[in-house]
């Protein structure tokens, strides 16, 4: 497939059941441009009043996805839960389109292994992950995210490139970025509490806490 510019802002969500609709709504709340797809006309009609772009299509058909412009998206989420076959075939179709980030819902460990083997980059278990949490992970560079209340979160992030080689006392993340670094995992070591002398090495992982917007901005530092 030839290289082309893809849509970095838009996210396609395939499947508008309970999880998919909540995910699409959460992404919209985060000011993301969402294309929602479902094969069921009643669901499409129901959600068309609440989501900007909702279309009916068979997501297992590569040609149908291409016609909708899904090939131009960088991120696509398969939230199909009723049919294991449909979710697997949809992943295969998206793989053929060369989608860089394919997130897929799994209903079992076996299903998850199959999704991974056919091309899914991230596997989601809705029973353990809310639509809101997955939405934050999709749109940010955070490795993990837990929200407490309306405006507080704890997240796991990689050391931002701009801070590599510096010690925490020199960075002052609480004053400069509004987040507290509470833990760090250096390459080849276990997680430990972070302190002023903690050296921020490349490929290290940090545990940070703070307001949701502040945590997201810290994770997005280049």
CSV table of C-alpha atoms in Angstrom, one decimal:
chain,number,residue,atom,x,y,z
A,1,UNK,CA,0.0,0.0,0.0
A,2,UNK,CA,1.4,3.4,-0.9
A,3,UNK,CA,2.1,5.9,1.9
A,4,UNK,CA,-0.5,8.7,2.3
A,5,UNK,CA,-1.5,11.3,4.9
A,6,UNK,CA,-4.0,10.0,7.3
A,7,UNK,CA,-6.5,11.7,9.6
A,8,UNK,CA,-4.8,12.2,13.0
A,9,UNK,CA,-7.8,13.8,14.6
A,10,UNK,CA,-10.6,11.5,13.6
A,11,UNK,CA,-11.5,8.1,15.2
A,12,UNK,CA,-13.8,5.5,13.7
A,13,UNK,CA,-15.9,3.4,16.1
A,14,UNK,CA,-17.4,0.3,14.7
A,15,UNK,CA,-20.3,-1.2,16.7
A,16,UNK,CA,-22.8,0.9,18.6
A,17,UNK,CA,-23.8,-1.5,21.4
A,18,UNK,CA,-23.6,-0.4,25.1
A,19,UNK,CA,-19.8,-0.2,25.1
A,20,UNK,CA,-19.3,1.3,21.6
A,21,UNK,CA,-21.9,4.0,22.1
A,22,UNK,CA,-20.4,5.0,25.4
A,23,UNK,CA,-17.0,5.1,23.9
A,24,UNK,CA,-18.1,7.2,20.9
A,25,UNK,CA,-19.9,9.6,23.3
A,26,UNK,CA,-16.8,9.9,25.5
A,27,UNK,CA,-14.5,10.5,22.4
A,28,UNK,CA,-17.0,13.2,21.2
A,29,UNK,CA,-16.9,14.8,24.7
A,30,UNK,CA,-13.1,14.9,24.3
A,31,UNK,CA,-13.5,17.0,21.2
A,32,UNK,CA,-12.6,14.1,18.8
A,33,UNK,CA,-14.1,13.8,15.3
A,34,UNK,CA,-15.9,10.5,15.5
A,35,UNK,CA,-17.2,8.3,12.6
A,36,UNK,CA,-19.6,5.7,14.1
A,37,UNK,CA,-20.5,2.6,12.1
A,38,UNK,CA,-23.0,-0.1,12.8
A,39,UNK,CA,-24.8,-2.7,10.6
A,40,UNK,CA,-28.1,-2.3,12.5
A,41,UNK,CA,-30.3,0.5,11.0
A,42,UNK,CA,-32.3,1.0,14.2
A,43,UNK,CA,-29.1,1.7,16.2
A,44,UNK,CA,-27.8,4.0,13.5
A,45,UNK,CA,-31.1,6.0,13.6
A,46,UNK,CA,-31.1,6.1,17.4
A,47,UNK,CA,-27.5,7.4,17.7
A,48,UNK,CA,-27.7,9.8,14.7
A,49,UNK,CA,-29.3,12.4,17.0
A,50,UNK,CA,-26.5,12.2,19.5
A,51,UNK,CA,-23.4,11.7,17.4
A,52,UNK,CA,-22.3,13.8,14.4
A,53,UNK,CA,-21.5,11.1,11.9
A,54,UNK,CA,-23.3,7.7,12.1
A,55,UNK,CA,-23.6,5.4,9.1
A,56,UNK,CA,-24.9,1.9,8.4
A,57,UNK,CA,-22.4,-0.5,6.8
A,58,UNK,CA,-21.1,-4.0,6.9
A,59,UNK,CA,-17.7,-3.5,8.6
A,60,UNK,CA,-16.5,-7.0,7.5
A,61,UNK,CA,-16.4,-5.7,3.9
A,62,UNK,CA,-13.2,-4.0,3.0
A,63,UNK,CA,-14.8,-2.2,0.1
A,64,UNK,CA,-17.5,-0.7,2.3
A,65,UNK,CA,-15.0,0.6,4.8
A,66,UNK,CA,-12.9,2.1,2.0
A,67,UNK,CA,-16.0,3.8,0.5
A,68,UNK,CA,-16.7,5.4,3.9
A,69,UNK,CA,-13.1,6.8,4.0
A,70,UNK,CA,-12.1,4.6,6.9
A,71,UNK,CA,-8.8,3.9,5.1
A,72,UNK,CA,-7.8,7.5,5.9
A,73,UNK,CA,-8.1,7.1,9.6
A,74,UNK,CA,-5.1,6.4,11.9
A,75,UNK,CA,-7.3,5.0,14.7
A,76,UNK,CA,-10.2,2.6,14.5
A,77,UNK,CA,-12.0,0.9,17.4
A,78,UNK,CA,-14.0,-2.3,16.8
A,79,UNK,CA,-16.5,-2.4,19.6
A,80,UNK,CA,-18.5,-5.3,18.2
A,81,UNK,CA,-19.6,-7.7,21.0
A,82,UNK,CA,-22.5,-9.8,19.6
A,83,UNK,CA,-20.5,-11.6,16.9
A,84,UNK,CA,-17.0,-12.9,17.3
A,85,UNK,CA,-16.8,-13.7,13.6
A,86,UNK,CA,-17.8,-10.2,12.6
A,87,UNK,CA,-15.1,-8.7,14.9
A,88,UNK,CA,-12.4,-10.9,13.6
A,89,UNK,CA,-13.4,-10.2,9.9
A,90,UNK,CA,-13.5,-6.5,10.6
A,91,UNK,CA,-9.9,-6.6,12.1
A,92,UNK,CA,-8.8,-8.4,8.9
A,93,UNK,CA,-10.5,-5.8,6.7
A,94,UNK,CA,-8.8,-3.0,8.6
A,95,UNK,CA,-5.5,-4.7,8.4
A,96,UNK,CA,-5.9,-4.8,4.6
A,97,UNK,CA,-6.5,-1.1,4.7
A,98,UNK,CA,-3.3,-0.6,6.6
A,99,UNK,CA,-4.8,1.2,9.7
A,100,UNK,CA,-1.9,2.1,12.0
A,101,UNK,CA,-3.9,1.7,15.3
A,102,UNK,CA,-6.6,-1.0,15.5
A,103,UNK,CA,-8.3,-1.3,18.9
A,104,UNK,CA,-10.6,-4.3,19.2
A,105,UNK,CA,-13.0,-5.5,21.9
A,106,UNK,CA,-12.6,-9.1,23.1
A,107,UNK,CA,-15.2,-11.2,24.8
A,108,UNK,CA,-12.8,-13.9,26.0
A,109,UNK,CA,-9.1,-14.7,26.3
A,110,UNK,CA,-9.4,-17.0,23.3
A,111,UNK,CA,-11.1,-14.2,21.3
A,112,UNK,CA,-8.3,-11.8,22.4
A,113,UNK,CA,-5.6,-14.1,21.1
A,114,UNK,CA,-7.3,-14.4,17.7
A,115,UNK,CA,-7.7,-10.7,17.5
A,116,UNK,CA,-4.1,-10.2,18.3
A,117,UNK,CA,-3.0,-12.8,15.7
A,118,UNK,CA,-5.0,-11.3,12.9
A,119,UNK,CA,-3.7,-7.7,13.4
A,120,UNK,CA,-5.3,-5.9,16.3
A,121,UNK,CA,-2.8,-3.6,18.0
A,122,UNK,CA,-4.7,-3.1,21.3
A,123,UNK,CA,-7.3,-5.5,22.8
A,124,UNK,CA,-10.0,-4.2,25.1
A,125,UNK,CA,-12.0,-6.1,27.7
A,126,UNK,CA,-15.1,-3.9,28.3
A,127,UNK,CA,-16.0,-5.8,31.5
A,128,UNK,CA,-12.8,-4.4,33.1
A,129,UNK,CA,-12.5,-1.1,31.2
A,130,UNK,CA,-15.0,1.7,30.8
A,131,UNK,CA,-15.7,3.6,27.6
A,132,UNK,CA,-14.4,6.8,29.3
A,133,UNK,CA,-11.1,5.2,30.3
A,134,UNK,CA,-10.5,3.7,26.8
A,135,UNK,CA,-11.3,7.0,25.2
A,136,UNK,CA,-8.6,8.7,27.2
A,137,UNK,CA,-6.0,6.0,26.3
A,138,UNK,CA,-6.9,6.2,22.6
A,139,UNK,CA,-6.5,10.0,22.3
A,140,UNK,CA,-3.4,10.4,24.5
A,141,UNK,CA,0.1,8.9,24.9
A,142,UNK,CA,-0.7,7.5,28.3
A,143,UNK,CA,0.0,3.8,28.9
A,144,UNK,CA,-2.7,3.5,31.5
A,145,UNK,CA,-5.2,5.8,33.1
A,146,UNK,CA,-7.5,5.7,36.1
A,147,UNK,CA,-9.9,8.6,36.7
A,148,UNK,CA,-11.2,9.5,40.2
A,149,UNK,CA,-14.1,11.9,40.3
A,150,UNK,CA,-14.5,14.6,37.7
A,151,UNK,CA,-11.0,16.1,37.7
A,152,UNK,CA,-8.3,13.8,39.2
A,153,UNK,CA,-6.4,11.0,37.6
A,154,UNK,CA,-3.5,8.7,38.0
A,155,UNK,CA,-1.7,7.7,34.8
A,156,UNK,CA,1.3,5.6,33.6
A,157,UNK,CA,3.3,7.5,31.0
A,158,UNK,CA,6.7,7.2,29.3
A,159,UNK,CA,9.3,9.8,30.2
A,160,UNK,CA,8.7,12.8,27.8
A,161,UNK,CA,11.6,13.2,25.4
A,162,UNK,CA,12.0,16.8,26.5
A,163,UNK,CA,12.8,15.6,30.1
A,164,UNK,CA,15.2,12.8,29.3
A,165,UNK,CA,18.5,13.0,31.2
A,166,UNK,CA,17.2,15.4,33.9
A,167,UNK,CA,16.5,14.8,37.6
A,168,UNK,CA,13.1,15.4,39.1
A,169,UNK,CA,14.3,18.2,41.3
A,170,UNK,CA,15.4,20.1,38.1
A,171,UNK,CA,12.1,19.6,36.3
A,172,UNK,CA,9.7,20.6,39.1
A,173,UNK,CA,6.7,18.9,37.5
A,174,UNK,CA,4.3,20.0,40.2
A,175,UNK,CA,5.1,23.7,39.7
A,176,UNK,CA,5.7,23.6,35.9
A,177,UNK,CA,3.1,21.0,34.7
A,178,UNK,CA,0.7,20.7,37.6
A,179,UNK,CA,1.4,16.9,38.2
A,180,UNK,CA,3.1,15.0,40.9
A,181,UNK,CA,5.4,12.1,39.8
A,182,UNK,CA,4.9,9.5,42.5
A,183,UNK,CA,6.7,6.5,40.9
A,184,UNK,CA,9.2,5.5,38.3
A,185,UNK,CA,10.3,2.3,36.6
A,186,UNK,CA,13.8,2.6,35.1
A,187,UNK,CA,15.0,0.2,32.4
A,188,UNK,CA,15.7,-3.2,33.9
A,189,UNK,CA,14.4,-2.2,37.3
A,190,UNK,CA,11.2,-2.5,39.4
A,191,UNK,CA,8.8,0.3,40.0
A,192,UNK,CA,9.9,2.4,43.0
A,193,UNK,CA,8.8,5.7,44.6
A,194,UNK,CA,10.1,8.7,42.8
A,195,UNK,CA,12.2,11.3,44.6
A,196,UNK,CA,14.1,14.5,43.8
A,197,UNK,CA,17.2,12.6,42.7
A,198,UNK,CA,15.3,10.3,40.3
A,199,UNK,CA,17.0,10.4,36.9
A,200,UNK,CA,14.5,10.5,34.0
A,201,UNK,CA,16.0,8.1,31.6
A,202,UNK,CA,14.8,7.3,28.0
A,203,UNK,CA,12.3,4.4,27.9
A,204,UNK,CA,11.5,4.8,31.6
A,205,UNK,CA,7.9,4.8,32.8
A,206,UNK,CA,6.5,7.2,35.3
A,207,UNK,CA,3.4,7.1,37.5
A,208,UNK,CA,1.9,10.6,37.7
A,209,UNK,CA,-1.2,12.1,39.4
A,210,UNK,CA,-3.0,15.4,39.0
A,211,UNK,CA,-5.9,17.0,37.2
A,212,UNK,CA,-7.0,15.1,34.0
A,213,UNK,CA,-6.0,18.0,31.7
A,214,UNK,CA,-2.7,18.4,33.4
A,215,UNK,CA,-1.9,14.7,33.2
A,216,UNK,CA,-2.8,14.6,29.5
A,217,UNK,CA,-0.6,17.6,28.7
A,218,UNK,CA,2.4,16.1,30.6
A,219,UNK,CA,2.0,12.8,28.7
A,220,UNK,CA,1.9,14.7,25.4
A,221,UNK,CA,5.2,16.5,26.0
A,222,UNK,CA,7.7,15.9,23.2
